Amino acid sequence: MKSTIIALLLLLACSTVCLAQCDKKLSLITSKTEHLDGSNNLERAVDEQTVIEIIDKKISVNIENGKQTLTGTIKSNTCDWKTPFKEGKSVINTTISDEDGGGEKDYVLTIEGKDGKVTLTAESVQDPDRKLRFVLDKFEEKK
């Protein structure tokens, strides 16, 4: 009985740590953008630094130190991380707009960590035949 209670407490503690990542302020940094078709085939790759910050219900994307800036509002966020920032998955539904007046688009962002590699895939709801994939150089809590 005592070992069962200890096991339940450990399981609860691990679950709290993994879910806590979902409520953190996050910073994602990448140095390459891969453009994919609807079947996830690589069309082209561009070397460019992109910084993505997720804070509360807001998302900001800064490409090449302000060359292009996008902002958005998060509609929903589901997440399941077995090892925070390393092994797991988040799915974020968001509306993103270009600060240069390019209009708003709905996106599904999928952040996935597997075998020590974390990627972010952005898929436009309006244009599912074009996707962006980023292999993250850094994925961490923003302080």
PDB file of C-alpha atoms in Angstrom:
ATOM      1  CA  MET A   1       0.000   0.000   0.000  1.00  0.00           C
ATOM      2  CA  LYS A   2       2.795   2.379   0.921  1.00  0.00           C
ATOM      3  CA  SER A   3       4.612   1.741  -2.374  1.00  0.00           C
ATOM      4  CA  THR A   4       1.369   2.335  -4.308  1.00  0.00           C
ATOM      5  CA  ILE A   5       0.908   5.734  -2.670  1.00  0.00           C
ATOM      6  CA  ILE A   6       4.527   6.671  -3.397  1.00  0.00           C
ATOM      7  CA  ALA A   7       4.139   5.565  -7.032  1.00  0.00           C
ATOM      8  CA  LEU A   8       0.972   7.667  -7.397  1.00  0.00           C
ATOM      9  CA  LEU A   9       2.705  10.715  -5.901  1.00  0.00           C
ATOM     10  CA  LEU A  10       5.642  10.310  -8.297  1.00  0.00           C
ATOM     11  CA  LEU A  11       3.294   9.951 -11.259  1.00  0.00           C
ATOM     12  CA  LEU A  12       1.392  13.077 -10.216  1.00  0.00           C
ATOM     13  CA  ALA A  13       4.652  15.031  -9.816  1.00  0.00           C
ATOM     14  CA  CYS A  14       5.883  13.961 -13.276  1.00  0.00           C
ATOM     15  CA  SER A  15       2.541  14.872 -14.856  1.00  0.00           C
ATOM     16  CA  THR A  16       2.621  18.305 -13.234  1.00  0.00           C
ATOM     17  CA  VAL A  17       6.162  18.974 -14.511  1.00  0.00           C
ATOM     18  CA  CYS A  18       5.277  17.945 -18.077  1.00  0.00           C
ATOM     19  CA  LEU A  19       2.031  19.921 -18.170  1.00  0.00           C
ATOM     20  CA  ALA A  20       3.745  22.939 -16.616  1.00  0.00           C
ATOM     21  CA  GLN A  21       5.703  23.372 -19.857  1.00  0.00           C
ATOM     22  CA  CYS A  22       2.452  24.237 -21.635  1.00  0.00           C
ATOM     23  CA  ASP A  23       1.895  27.281 -19.430  1.00  0.00           C
ATOM     24  CA  LYS A  24       5.453  28.624 -19.686  1.00  0.00           C
ATOM     25  CA  LYS A  25       6.715  31.517 -21.741  1.00  0.00           C
ATOM     26  CA  LEU A  26       8.567  29.767 -24.562  1.00  0.00           C
ATOM     27  CA  SER A  27      11.352  30.766 -26.914  1.00  0.00           C
ATOM     28  CA  LEU A  28      12.062  28.765 -30.073  1.00  0.00           C
ATOM     29  CA  ILE A  29      15.050  29.619 -32.258  1.00  0.00           C
ATOM     30  CA  THR A  30      15.895  28.137 -35.649  1.00  0.00           C
ATOM     31  CA  SER A  31      18.424  28.904 -38.360  1.00  0.00           C
ATOM     32  CA  LYS A  32      16.731  27.206 -41.321  1.00  0.00           C
ATOM     33  CA  THR A  33      13.236  27.303 -42.824  1.00  0.00           C
ATOM     34  CA  GLU A  34      12.141  24.354 -44.939  1.00  0.00           C
ATOM     35  CA  HIS A  35       9.280  24.881 -47.384  1.00  0.00           C
ATOM     36  CA  LEU A  36       7.224  21.721 -47.946  1.00  0.00           C
ATOM     37  CA  ASP A  37       4.400  20.716 -50.237  1.00  0.00           C
ATOM     38  CA  GLY A  38       1.164  19.127 -49.022  1.00  0.00           C
ATOM     39  CA  SER A  39       2.826  15.683 -48.923  1.00  0.00           C
ATOM     40  CA  ASN A  40       5.725  16.971 -46.774  1.00  0.00           C
ATOM     41  CA  ASN A  41       8.196  16.840 -49.671  1.00  0.00           C
ATOM     42  CA  LEU A  42      10.941  19.456 -49.437  1.00  0.00           C
ATOM     43  CA  GLU A  43      10.552  22.164 -52.093  1.00  0.00           C
ATOM     44  CA  ARG A  44      13.315  24.471 -50.865  1.00  0.00           C
ATOM     45  CA  ALA A  45      15.275  25.412 -47.761  1.00  0.00           C
ATOM     46  CA  VAL A  46      16.290  28.906 -46.683  1.00  0.00           C
ATOM     47  CA  ASP A  47      19.030  29.732 -44.183  1.00  0.00           C
ATOM     48  CA  GLU A  48      17.470  32.421 -41.992  1.00  0.00           C
ATOM     49  CA  GLN A  49      17.220  32.964 -38.268  1.00  0.00           C
ATOM     50  CA  THR A  50      13.694  32.832 -36.929  1.00  0.00           C
ATOM     51  CA  VAL A  51      12.782  33.537 -33.309  1.00  0.00           C
ATOM     52  CA  ILE A  52       9.334  32.408 -32.177  1.00  0.00           C
ATOM     53  CA  GLU A  53       8.043  33.439 -28.770  1.00  0.00           C
ATOM     54  CA  ILE A  54       4.924  32.050 -27.149  1.00  0.00           C
ATOM     55  CA  ILE A  55       3.713  34.059 -24.176  1.00  0.00           C
ATOM     56  CA  ASP A  56       0.295  33.390 -22.659  1.00  0.00           C
ATOM     57  CA  LYS A  57      -2.176  33.522 -25.569  1.00  0.00           C
ATOM     58  CA  LYS A  58       0.147  35.466 -27.888  1.00  0.00           C
ATOM     59  CA  ILE A  59       2.727  34.341 -30.428  1.00  0.00           C
ATOM     60  CA  SER A  60       5.351  36.446 -32.194  1.00  0.00           C
ATOM     61  CA  VAL A  61       7.613  35.459 -35.068  1.00  0.00           C
ATOM     62  CA  ASN A  62      10.698  37.525 -35.872  1.00  0.00           C
ATOM     63  CA  ILE A  63      12.501  36.581 -39.098  1.00  0.00           C
ATOM     64  CA  GLU A  64      16.049  37.805 -39.754  1.00  0.00           C
ATOM     65  CA  ASN A  65      16.145  40.398 -36.945  1.00  0.00           C
ATOM     66  CA  GLY A  66      13.000  42.242 -37.976  1.00  0.00           C
ATOM     67  CA  LYS A  67      13.100  41.693 -41.737  1.00  0.00           C
ATOM     68  CA  GLN A  68       9.609  40.267 -41.289  1.00  0.00           C
ATOM     69  CA  THR A  69       7.535  40.253 -38.102  1.00  0.00           C
ATOM     70  CA  LEU A  70       4.375  38.233 -37.542  1.00  0.00           C
ATOM     71  CA  THR A  71       2.087  38.244 -34.521  1.00  0.00           C
ATOM     72  CA  GLY A  72      -0.789  36.061 -33.536  1.00  0.00           C
ATOM     73  CA  THR A  73      -3.369  35.002 -31.028  1.00  0.00           C
ATOM     74  CA  ILE A  74      -3.488  31.428 -29.775  1.00  0.00           C
ATOM     75  CA  LYS A  75      -6.968  29.907 -29.939  1.00  0.00           C
ATOM     76  CA  SER A  76      -6.059  26.549 -28.399  1.00  0.00           C
ATOM     77  CA  ASN A  77      -2.994  24.677 -27.209  1.00  0.00           C
ATOM     78  CA  THR A  78      -2.785  20.983 -26.422  1.00  0.00           C
ATOM     79  CA  CYS A  79       0.404  19.493 -25.187  1.00  0.00           C
ATOM     80  CA  ASP A  80       1.865  16.225 -23.994  1.00  0.00           C
ATOM     81  CA  TRP A  81       5.570  16.260 -23.124  1.00  0.00           C
ATOM     82  CA  LYS A  82       7.088  13.206 -21.480  1.00  0.00           C
ATOM     83  CA  THR A  83      10.433  15.003 -21.148  1.00  0.00           C
ATOM     84  CA  PRO A  84      10.006  18.801 -21.170  1.00  0.00           C
ATOM     85  CA  PHE A  85      11.556  20.504 -24.220  1.00  0.00           C
ATOM     86  CA  LYS A  86      12.894  17.173 -25.547  1.00  0.00           C
ATOM     87  CA  GLU A  87      10.301  14.408 -25.994  1.00  0.00           C
ATOM     88  CA  GLY A  88       6.633  15.107 -26.688  1.00  0.00           C
ATOM     89  CA  LYS A  89       4.216  17.133 -28.745  1.00  0.00           C
ATOM     90  CA  SER A  90       2.229  20.383 -28.715  1.00  0.00           C
ATOM     91  CA  VAL A  91      -0.463  21.409 -31.184  1.00  0.00           C
ATOM     92  CA  ILE A  92      -1.321  25.111 -31.296  1.00  0.00           C
ATOM     93  CA  ASN A  93      -4.188  26.626 -33.281  1.00  0.00           C
ATOM     94  CA  THR A  94      -3.519  30.286 -33.957  1.00  0.00           C
ATOM     95  CA  THR A  95      -4.371  33.229 -36.157  1.00  0.00           C
ATOM     96  CA  ILE A  96      -1.235  35.002 -37.409  1.00  0.00           C
ATOM     97  CA  SER A  97      -0.998  38.356 -39.162  1.00  0.00           C
ATOM     98  CA  ASP A  98       1.859  40.085 -40.948  1.00  0.00           C
ATOM     99  CA  GLU A  99       2.680  43.488 -39.462  1.00  0.00           C
ATOM    100  CA  ASP A 100       3.149  44.813 -43.011  1.00  0.00           C
ATOM    101  CA  GLY A 101      -0.579  44.423 -43.639  1.00  0.00           C
ATOM    102  CA  GLY A 102      -0.482  41.006 -45.297  1.00  0.00           C
ATOM    103  CA  GLY A 103      -3.738  39.949 -43.662  1.00  0.00           C
ATOM    104  CA  GLU A 104      -4.572  37.174 -41.198  1.00  0.00           C
ATOM    105  CA  LYS A 105      -4.279  33.436 -41.674  1.00  0.00           C
ATOM    106  CA  ASP A 106      -5.195  30.532 -39.440  1.00  0.00           C
ATOM    107  CA  TYR A 107      -2.357  28.108 -38.717  1.00  0.00           C
ATOM    108  CA  VAL A 108      -1.876  24.822 -36.961  1.00  0.00           C
ATOM    109  CA  LEU A 109       1.569  24.743 -35.356  1.00  0.00           C
ATOM    110  CA  THR A 110       2.895  21.357 -34.311  1.00  0.00           C
ATOM    111  CA  ILE A 111       5.956  21.243 -32.074  1.00  0.00           C
ATOM    112  CA  GLU A 112       7.300  17.711 -31.798  1.00  0.00           C
ATOM    113  CA  GLY A 113      10.283  16.328 -29.941  1.00  0.00           C
ATOM    114  CA  LYS A 114      11.517  12.894 -30.916  1.00  0.00           C
ATOM    115  CA  ASP A 115      14.892  11.173 -30.536  1.00  0.00           C
ATOM    116  CA  GLY A 116      16.528  14.389 -29.303  1.00  0.00           C
ATOM    117  CA  LYS A 117      15.345  16.452 -32.314  1.00  0.00           C
ATOM    118  CA  VAL A 118      12.623  19.105 -31.932  1.00  0.00           C
ATOM    119  CA  THR A 119      10.752  20.424 -34.977  1.00  0.00           C
ATOM    120  CA  LEU A 120       7.985  22.937 -35.521  1.00  0.00           C
ATOM    121  CA  THR A 121       5.679  22.510 -38.511  1.00  0.00           C
ATOM    122  CA  ALA A 122       3.371  25.357 -39.533  1.00  0.00           C
ATOM    123  CA  GLU A 123       0.413  24.533 -41.748  1.00  0.00           C
ATOM    124  CA  SER A 124      -1.977  27.193 -43.027  1.00  0.00           C
ATOM    125  CA  VAL A 125      -5.611  26.149 -42.742  1.00  0.00           C
ATOM    126  CA  GLN A 126      -6.353  28.178 -45.899  1.00  0.00           C
ATOM    127  CA  ASP A 127      -3.459  26.642 -47.895  1.00  0.00           C
ATOM    128  CA  PRO A 128      -2.725  23.065 -46.703  1.00  0.00           C
ATOM    129  CA  ASP A 129      -0.547  22.385 -49.773  1.00  0.00           C
ATOM    130  CA  ARG A 130       2.194  24.656 -48.415  1.00  0.00           C
ATOM    131  CA  LYS A 131       3.875  24.016 -45.078  1.00  0.00           C
ATOM    132  CA  LEU A 132       6.884  25.336 -43.215  1.00  0.00           C
ATOM    133  CA  ARG A 133       9.144  23.154 -41.086  1.00  0.00           C
ATOM    134  CA  PHE A 134      11.759  24.403 -38.647  1.00  0.00           C
ATOM    135  CA  VAL A 135      14.334  22.192 -36.928  1.00  0.00           C
ATOM    136  CA  LEU A 136      14.818  24.024 -33.652  1.00  0.00           C
ATOM    137  CA  ASP A 137      18.296  25.032 -32.517  1.00  0.00           C
ATOM    138  CA  LYS A 138      16.859  26.105 -29.145  1.00  0.00           C
ATOM    139  CA  PHE A 139      13.586  25.328 -27.411  1.00  0.00           C
ATOM    140  CA  GLU A 140      13.452  26.652 -23.883  1.00  0.00           C
ATOM    141  CA  GLU A 141      11.552  28.596 -21.294  1.00  0.00           C
ATOM    142  CA  LYS A 142      11.814  32.349 -21.863  1.00  0.00           C
ATOM    143  CA  LYS A 143      12.909  34.135 -18.713  1.00  0.00           C
TER     144      LYS A 143
END
